[in-house]
PDB file of C-alpha atoms and ligand atoms in Angstrom:
ATOM      1  CA  MET A 270      12.417  16.949 -23.984  1.00 51.00           C
ATOM      2  CA  ILE A 271      13.475  13.411 -23.137  1.00 50.00           C
ATOM      3  CA  ALA A 272      17.058  13.602 -21.991  1.00 52.00           C
ATOM      4  CA  LYS A 273      17.479  10.163 -20.443  1.00 53.00           C
ATOM      5  CA  GLY A 274      15.494   6.944 -19.824  1.00 55.00           C
ATOM      6  CA  SER A 275      11.716   6.927 -20.206  1.00 58.00           C
ATOM      7  CA  ALA A 276      10.924   6.820 -16.469  1.00 68.00           C
ATOM      8  CA  VAL A 277      12.118   8.348 -13.261  1.00 68.00           C
ATOM      9  CA  ASP A 278      15.100   6.464 -11.842  1.00 71.00           C
ATOM     10  CA  GLU A 279      17.478   6.611  -8.908  1.00 72.00           C
ATOM     11  CA  THR A 280      19.636   9.235 -10.533  1.00 73.00           C
ATOM     12  CA  ASP A 281      16.678  11.647 -10.315  1.00 69.00           C
ATOM     13  CA  MET A 282      16.798  11.436  -6.535  1.00 70.00           C
ATOM     14  CA  ARG A 283      20.351  12.565  -5.951  1.00 66.00           C
ATOM     15  CA  ALA A 284      21.290  12.525  -2.257  1.00 76.00           C
ATOM     16  CA  ASP A 285      17.693  11.888  -1.089  1.00 83.00           C
ATOM     17  CA  LEU A 286      17.945   8.160  -1.802  1.00 88.00           C
ATOM     18  CA  GLU A 287      19.864   5.944   0.571  1.00 90.00           C
ATOM     19  CA  LYS A 288      19.372   2.692  -1.327  1.00 93.00           C
ATOM     20  CA  VAL A 289      17.080   0.741  -3.635  1.00 95.00           C
ATOM     21  CA  LEU A 290      15.424  -1.905  -1.463  1.00 96.00           C
ATOM     22  CA  ILE A 291      13.209  -3.627  -4.054  1.00 98.00           C
ATOM     23  CA  PRO A 292      13.914  -3.075  -7.752  1.00 97.00           C
ATOM     24  CA  GLU A 293      11.119  -2.625 -10.247  1.00 97.00           C
ATOM     25  CA  GLU A 294      11.424  -6.117 -11.773  1.00 98.00           C
ATOM     26  CA  GLU A 295      11.091  -7.781  -8.337  1.00 98.00           C
ATOM     27  CA  LEU A 296       8.011  -5.713  -7.534  1.00 98.00           C
ATOM     28  CA  GLN A 297       6.360  -6.649 -10.808  1.00 98.00           C
ATOM     29  CA  GLU A 298       7.232 -10.334 -10.430  1.00 98.00           C
ATOM     30  CA  LYS A 299       5.756 -10.378  -6.909  1.00 98.00           C
ATOM     31  CA  ILE A 300       2.575  -8.645  -8.060  1.00 98.00           C
ATOM     32  CA  ARG A 301       2.106 -11.343 -10.699  1.00 98.00           C
ATOM     33  CA  GLU A 302       2.591 -14.055  -8.034  1.00 98.00           C
ATOM     34  CA  LEU A 303       0.075 -12.406  -5.707  1.00 98.00           C
ATOM     35  CA  ALA A 304      -2.423 -12.039  -8.539  1.00 98.00           C
ATOM     36  CA  ALA A 305      -2.126 -15.736  -9.411  1.00 98.00           C
ATOM     37  CA  LYS A 306      -2.851 -16.721  -5.786  1.00 98.00           C
ATOM     38  CA  ILE A 307      -5.790 -14.339  -5.575  1.00 98.00           C
ATOM     39  CA  ASP A 308      -7.213 -15.616  -8.875  1.00 98.00           C
ATOM     40  CA  ALA A 309      -7.016 -19.183  -7.583  1.00 98.00           C
ATOM     41  CA  ASP A 310      -8.573 -18.357  -4.192  1.00 98.00           C
ATOM     42  CA  TYR A 311     -11.419 -16.247  -5.599  1.00 98.00           C
ATOM     43  CA  ALA A 312     -12.226 -18.444  -8.598  1.00 97.00           C
ATOM     44  CA  GLY A 313     -15.816 -17.889  -9.689  1.00 93.00           C
ATOM     45  CA  ARG A 314     -16.302 -14.852  -7.462  1.00 97.00           C
ATOM     46  CA  GLU A 315     -16.270 -11.182  -8.302  1.00 97.00           C
ATOM     47  CA  ILE A 316     -13.813  -9.170  -6.203  1.00 98.00           C
ATOM     48  CA  LEU A 317     -14.243  -5.613  -4.991  1.00 98.00           C
ATOM     49  CA  LEU A 318     -10.742  -4.215  -4.662  1.00 98.00           C
ATOM     50  CA  VAL A 319     -10.611  -1.433  -2.079  1.00 98.00           C
ATOM     51  CA  GLY A 320      -7.499   0.674  -2.506  1.00 98.00           C
ATOM     52  CA  VAL A 321      -6.292   2.847   0.326  1.00 96.00           C
ATOM     53  CA  LEU A 322      -5.322   6.240  -1.048  1.00 96.00           C
ATOM     54  CA  LYS A 323      -2.881   7.420  -1.888  1.00 95.00           C
ATOM     55  CA  GLY A 324      -0.087   4.934  -1.283  1.00 96.00           C
ATOM     56  CA  ALA A 325      -1.872   1.956  -2.835  1.00 98.00           C
ATOM     57  CA  VAL A 326      -2.436   3.470  -6.272  1.00 98.00           C
ATOM     58  CA  MET A 327       0.550   1.769  -7.917  1.00 98.00           C
ATOM     59  CA  VAL A 328      -0.013  -1.666  -6.404  1.00 98.00           C
ATOM     60  CA  MET A 329      -3.743  -1.373  -7.165  1.00 98.00           C
ATOM     61  CA  ALA A 330      -3.103  -0.448 -10.800  1.00 98.00           C
ATOM     62  CA  ASP A 331      -0.600  -3.251 -11.373  1.00 98.00           C
ATOM     63  CA  LEU A 332      -2.431  -5.888  -9.309  1.00 98.00           C
ATOM     64  CA  ALA A 333      -5.762  -5.179 -10.993  1.00 98.00           C
ATOM     65  CA  ARG A 334      -4.164  -5.604 -14.421  1.00 98.00           C
ATOM     66  CA  ALA A 335      -2.470  -8.852 -13.387  1.00 98.00           C
ATOM     67  CA  LEU A 336      -5.740 -10.425 -12.198  1.00 98.00           C
ATOM     68  CA  HIS A 337      -7.942 -12.491 -14.458  1.00 97.00           C
ATOM     69  CA  SER A 338     -10.884 -12.460 -12.020  1.00 96.00           C
ATOM     70  CA  PRO A 339     -13.653  -9.929 -12.619  1.00 96.00           C
ATOM     71  CA  VAL A 340     -12.988  -6.961 -10.350  1.00 98.00           C
ATOM     72  CA  SER A 341     -14.438  -3.609  -9.418  1.00 98.00           C
ATOM     73  CA  MET A 342     -12.316  -0.941  -7.776  1.00 98.00           C
ATOM     74  CA  ASP A 343     -13.218   1.464  -5.048  1.00 98.00           C
ATOM     75  CA  TRP A 344     -11.111   3.771  -2.906  1.00 98.00           C
ATOM     76  CA  MET A 345     -10.874   5.021   0.621  1.00 98.00           C
ATOM     77  CA  ALA A 346      -8.666   7.720   2.017  1.00 97.00           C
ATOM     78  CA  VAL A 347      -7.821   7.659   5.689  1.00 94.00           C
ATOM     79  CA  SER A 348      -5.540   9.683   7.827  1.00 88.00           C
ATOM     80  CA  SER A 349      -3.912   8.617  11.053  1.00 80.00           C
ATOM     81  CA  TYR A 350      -2.656  11.042  13.611  1.00 70.00           C
ATOM     82  CA  GLY A 351       0.879  10.507  14.730  1.00 63.00           C
ATOM     83  CA  SER A 352       4.233  12.107  15.033  1.00 57.00           C
ATOM     84  CA  GLY A 353       6.334  12.320  11.893  1.00 60.00           C
ATOM     85  CA  THR A 354       6.631   8.857  10.383  1.00 61.00           C
ATOM     86  CA  GLN A 355       4.720   7.035  13.193  1.00 64.00           C
ATOM     87  CA  SER A 356       0.993   6.302  13.173  1.00 67.00           C
ATOM     88  CA  SER A 357      -1.128   6.292  16.331  1.00 69.00           C
ATOM     89  CA  GLY A 358      -4.142   4.208  15.322  1.00 72.00           C
ATOM     90  CA  VAL A 359      -6.461   7.203  15.650  1.00 79.00           C
ATOM     91  CA  VAL A 360      -7.935   7.121  12.182  1.00 89.00           C
ATOM     92  CA  ARG A 361     -10.124   9.585  10.343  1.00 91.00           C
ATOM     93  CA  ILE A 362     -11.959   8.868   7.067  1.00 95.00           C
ATOM     94  CA  LEU A 363     -11.097  11.520   4.489  1.00 96.00           C
ATOM     95  CA  LYS A 364     -12.917   9.783   1.655  1.00 97.00           C
ATOM     96  CA  ASP A 365     -15.315   6.910   2.140  1.00 98.00           C
ATOM     97  CA  LEU A 366     -16.183   4.158  -0.346  1.00 98.00           C
ATOM     98  CA  ASP A 367     -18.658   4.923  -3.113  1.00 97.00           C
ATOM     99  CA  ALA A 368     -19.960   1.348  -3.086  1.00 93.00           C
ATOM    100  CA  ASP A 369     -22.105  -0.537  -0.614  1.00 98.00           C
ATOM    101  CA  ILE A 370     -19.974  -3.556   0.283  1.00 98.00           C
ATOM    102  CA  MET A 371     -22.759  -5.637   1.829  1.00 98.00           C
ATOM    103  CA  ASP A 372     -22.452  -9.249   0.560  1.00 98.00           C
ATOM    104  CA  ARG A 373     -19.458  -8.387  -1.626  1.00 98.00           C
ATOM    105  CA  HIS A 374     -16.071 -10.123  -1.626  1.00 98.00           C
ATOM    106  CA  VAL A 375     -13.869  -7.250  -0.509  1.00 98.00           C
ATOM    107  CA  LEU A 376     -10.100  -7.279  -0.830  1.00 98.00           C
ATOM    108  CA  ILE A 377      -8.311  -4.329   0.756  1.00 98.00           C
ATOM    109  CA  VAL A 378      -5.233  -3.315  -1.229  1.00 98.00           C
ATOM    110  CA  GLU A 379      -2.566  -1.633   0.890  1.00 98.00           C
ATOM    111  CA  ASP A 380       0.882  -0.330   0.189  1.00 97.00           C
ATOM    112  CA  ILE A 381       2.423  -1.050   3.569  1.00 97.00           C
ATOM    113  CA  ILE A 382       1.654  -2.408   7.012  1.00 96.00           C
ATOM    114  CA  ASP A 383       3.799  -0.655   9.561  1.00 94.00           C
ATOM    115  CA  SER A 384       2.352  -0.715  13.104  1.00 93.00           C
ATOM    116  CA  GLY A 385      -0.777  -2.390  11.679  1.00 94.00           C
ATOM    117  CA  LEU A 386      -2.976   0.091  13.512  1.00 93.00           C
ATOM    118  CA  THR A 387      -4.467   1.699  10.406  1.00 92.00           C
ATOM    119  CA  LEU A 388      -5.302  -1.632   8.817  1.00 95.00           C
ATOM    120  CA  HIS A 389      -6.722  -3.023  12.056  1.00 95.00           C
ATOM    121  CA  TRP A 390      -9.060  -0.050  12.285  1.00 95.00           C
ATOM    122  CA  LEU A 391      -9.989  -0.282   8.608  1.00 96.00           C
ATOM    123  CA  MET A 392     -10.790  -3.985   8.820  1.00 96.00           C
ATOM    124  CA  SER A 393     -13.162  -3.586  11.743  1.00 95.00           C
ATOM    125  CA  ASN A 394     -14.785  -0.610  10.034  1.00 96.00           C
ATOM    126  CA  LEU A 395     -15.383  -2.553   6.799  1.00 98.00           C
ATOM    127  CA  GLU A 396     -16.347  -5.757   8.625  1.00 98.00           C
ATOM    128  CA  SER A 397     -19.204  -3.867  10.287  1.00 98.00           C
ATOM    129  CA  ARG A 398     -20.679  -3.166   6.829  1.00 98.00           C
ATOM    130  CA  GLY A 399     -21.467  -6.839   6.213  1.00 98.00           C
ATOM    131  CA  PRO A 400     -19.225  -7.966   3.336  1.00 98.00           C
ATOM    132  CA  ALA A 401     -19.463 -11.600   2.189  1.00 98.00           C
ATOM    133  CA  SER A 402     -15.718 -11.823   2.841  1.00 98.00           C
ATOM    134  CA  LEU A 403     -12.933  -9.436   3.757  1.00 98.00           C
ATOM    135  CA  GLY A 404      -9.305  -9.986   2.851  1.00 98.00           C
ATOM    136  CA  VAL A 405      -6.137  -7.950   2.627  1.00 98.00           C
ATOM    137  CA  CYS A 406      -3.351  -7.745   0.096  1.00 98.00           C
ATOM    138  CA  ALA A 407      -0.408  -5.607   1.195  1.00 98.00           C
ATOM    139  CA  LEU A 408       2.708  -5.159  -0.857  1.00 98.00           C
ATOM    140  CA  LEU A 409       5.002  -4.486   2.102  1.00 98.00           C
ATOM    141  CA  ARG A 410       5.069  -5.284   5.798  1.00 97.00           C
ATOM    142  CA  LYS A 411       7.490  -4.269   8.551  1.00 97.00           C
ATOM    143  CA  PRO A 412       7.321  -7.162  11.045  1.00 94.00           C
ATOM    144  CA  ASP A 413       9.553  -5.374  13.561  1.00 94.00           C
ATOM    145  CA  ALA A 414       7.192  -2.395  13.707  1.00 92.00           C
ATOM    146  CA  ALA A 415       3.997  -4.376  14.435  1.00 92.00           C
ATOM    147  CA  LYS A 416       1.979  -3.103  17.386  1.00 93.00           C
ATOM    148  CA  ILE A 417      -1.022  -5.248  16.582  1.00 93.00           C
ATOM    149  CA  GLU A 418      -1.351  -8.472  14.632  1.00 91.00           C
ATOM    150  CA  VAL A 419      -3.551  -8.319  11.568  1.00 93.00           C
ATOM    151  CA  ASP A 420      -4.537 -11.340   9.556  1.00 91.00           C
ATOM    152  CA  VAL A 421      -3.173 -10.645   6.097  1.00 96.00           C
ATOM    153  CA  LYS A 422      -3.350 -13.393   3.543  1.00 95.00           C
ATOM    154  CA  TYR A 423      -1.429 -11.784   0.695  1.00 98.00           C
ATOM    155  CA  ILE A 424       1.894 -10.144   1.522  1.00 98.00           C
ATOM    156  CA  GLY A 425       4.476  -9.107  -1.028  1.00 98.00           C
ATOM    157  CA  PHE A 426       7.622  -8.492   1.010  1.00 98.00           C
ATOM    158  CA  ASP A 427       8.619  -8.330   4.656  1.00 98.00           C
ATOM    159  CA  ILE A 428      11.048  -5.442   4.981  1.00 98.00           C
ATOM    160  CA  PRO A 429      13.234  -3.985   7.741  1.00 96.00           C
ATOM    161  CA  ASN A 430      11.865  -1.284   9.996  1.00 94.00           C
ATOM    162  CA  GLU A 431      13.026   1.630   7.897  1.00 91.00           C
ATOM    163  CA  PHE A 432      11.089   4.445   6.267  1.00 90.00           C
ATOM    164  CA  VAL A 433      10.550   3.549   2.622  1.00 94.00           C
ATOM    165  CA  ILE A 434       9.452   5.528  -0.403  1.00 94.00           C
ATOM    166  CA  GLY A 435       8.566   4.878  -4.023  1.00 96.00           C
ATOM    167  CA  TYR A 436       5.958   2.820  -5.884  1.00 97.00           C
ATOM    168  CA  GLY A 437       3.146   4.849  -4.319  1.00 97.00           C
ATOM    169  CA  LEU A 438       4.864   5.567  -1.018  1.00 96.00           C
ATOM    170  CA  ASP A 439       5.710   9.141  -0.284  1.00 94.00           C
ATOM    171  CA  TYR A 440       7.591  11.378   1.970  1.00 91.00           C
ATOM    172  CA  ALA A 441       5.826  14.763   2.092  1.00 90.00           C
ATOM    173  CA  GLU A 442       3.942  13.729  -1.098  1.00 93.00           C
ATOM    174  CA  ARG A 443       7.138  13.207  -3.073  1.00 92.00           C
ATOM    175  CA  TYR A 444       8.707  10.072  -4.552  1.00 93.00           C
ATOM    176  CA  ARG A 445       5.409   8.236  -5.202  1.00 95.00           C
ATOM    177  CA  ASN A 446       6.295   7.953  -8.888  1.00 94.00           C
ATOM    178  CA  LEU A 447       9.499   5.989  -8.404  1.00 94.00           C
ATOM    179  CA  PRO A 448       9.054   2.539  -9.992  1.00 95.00           C
ATOM    180  CA  PHE A 449      11.078   0.866  -7.199  1.00 96.00           C
ATOM    181  CA  VAL A 450      10.947   0.878  -3.380  1.00 97.00           C
ATOM    182  CA  GLY A 451      13.858   2.547  -1.685  1.00 96.00           C
ATOM    183  CA  THR A 452      14.948   4.020   1.599  1.00 93.00           C
ATOM    184  CA  LEU A 453      15.268   7.699   2.116  1.00 87.00           C
ATOM    185  CA  ALA A 454      18.418   9.236   3.449  1.00 84.00           C
ATOM    186  CA  PRO A 455      17.779  10.158   7.117  1.00 79.00           C
ATOM    187  CA  HIS A 456      18.665  13.805   6.513  1.00 83.00           C
ATOM    188  CA  VAL A 457      15.487  14.167   4.433  1.00 83.00           C
ATOM    189  CA  TYR A 458      12.877  13.328   7.068  1.00 72.00           C
ATOM    190  CA  GLY A 459      11.778  14.405  10.561  1.00 65.00           C
ATOM    191  CA  GLY A 460       9.053  16.672  12.023  1.00 43.00           C
ATOM    192  CA  SER A 461       5.531  15.785  13.144  1.00 43.00           C
ATOM    193  CA  GLY A 462       1.922  15.998  12.029  1.00 47.00           C
ATOM    194  CA  GLU A 463      -0.940  14.088  10.511  1.00 55.00           C
ATOM    195  CA  GLN A 464      -0.093  11.343   8.092  1.00 61.00           C
ATOM    196  CA  GLU A 465      -2.163  10.384   5.089  1.00 67.00           C
ATOM    197  CA  GLY A 466      -1.586   7.119   3.201  1.00 72.00           C
TER     198      GLY A 466
HETATM  199  P1  LIG B 883       0.437   1.818  10.206  1.00 81.89           P
HETATM  200  O1  LIG B 883       0.465   0.352   9.861  1.00 81.89           O
HETATM  201  O2  LIG B 883       1.561   2.181  11.153  1.00 81.89           O
HETATM  202  O3  LIG B 883       0.713   2.627   8.879  1.00 81.89           O
HETATM  203  O4  LIG B 883      -0.870   2.247  10.778  1.00 81.89           O
HETATM  204  C1  LIG B 883      -0.061   3.694   8.495  1.00 81.89           C
HETATM  205  C2  LIG B 883       0.267   4.242   7.147  1.00 81.89           C
HETATM  206  O5  LIG B 883       1.485   4.940   7.261  1.00 81.89           O
HETATM  207  C3  LIG B 883       2.112   4.945   6.038  1.00 81.89           C
HETATM  208  N1  LIG B 883       3.449   4.400   6.187  1.00 81.89           N
HETATM  209  C4  LIG B 883       4.466   4.686   5.379  1.00 81.89           C
HETATM  210  N2  LIG B 883       4.512   5.488   4.302  1.00 81.89           N
HETATM  211  N3  LIG B 883       6.792   4.940   4.022  1.00 81.89           N
HETATM  212  C5  LIG B 883       5.683   5.616   3.637  1.00 81.89           C
HETATM  213  O6  LIG B 883       5.738   6.335   2.649  1.00 81.89           O
HETATM  214  C6  LIG B 883       6.823   4.109   5.100  1.00 81.89           C
HETATM  215  O7  LIG B 883       7.857   3.525   5.419  1.00 81.89           O
HETATM  216  C7  LIG B 883       5.592   3.987   5.813  1.00 81.89           C
HETATM  217  N4  LIG B 883       5.226   3.276   6.908  1.00 81.89           N
HETATM  218  C8  LIG B 883       3.904   3.563   7.099  1.00 81.89           C
HETATM  219  C9  LIG B 883       1.292   4.113   5.088  1.00 81.89           C
HETATM  220  O8  LIG B 883       0.449   4.937   4.331  1.00 81.89           O
HETATM  221  C10 LIG B 883       0.483   3.256   6.025  1.00 81.89           C
HETATM  222  O9  LIG B 883      -0.717   2.828   5.415  1.00 81.89           O
HETATM  223 MG1  LIG B 884       2.224   8.218   3.104  1.00 81.89          MG
END
């Protein structure tokens, strides 16, 4: 049964959505821009895209298809202990890479840089494995939440320090399938525990 449009939209979220922060068309346009820069910078080299599960699945899928460079894809899942929507920088590997990244041109693909602690940890972990180069492409960054500076060459959008969902980003595993990035109404979130990308 297809009662309305072909994809999930803001009307599916009812009172859970506060506002749409980045509409689908802007996300897709930005991904194409990022892909063009990456293609130019990596010309003649094969890229190993490392997606951080689960939040990066959408940006990985769209970025990979916007690139003309030859790419392989691999995935890591990490979990950072923290309270509720805050990460602590204490990171645990839930799923490691399948590939050996020694002498490869590795580009980490992230959904969001919040405190930067997870990415900082991930970069030093991957750096120790001897890649030919290590770069980062993150769709979103919250400059006001930074606890540590990380050198990120490809950034989609700087956003306010608010909890966001959609386009891979979840709250309690929901809302990842929204094609836009939005903010969640404050009444929806709270609590504490271990947070997985
Ligand atoms: P940091 O940079 O603080 O971020 O180590 C760790 C991970 O937390 C997730 N994260 C979010 N997830 N909405 C989400 O759905 C958000 O606003 C948000 N901020 C951080 C994300 O997985 C990030 O990699
Ligand atoms: Mg998450």
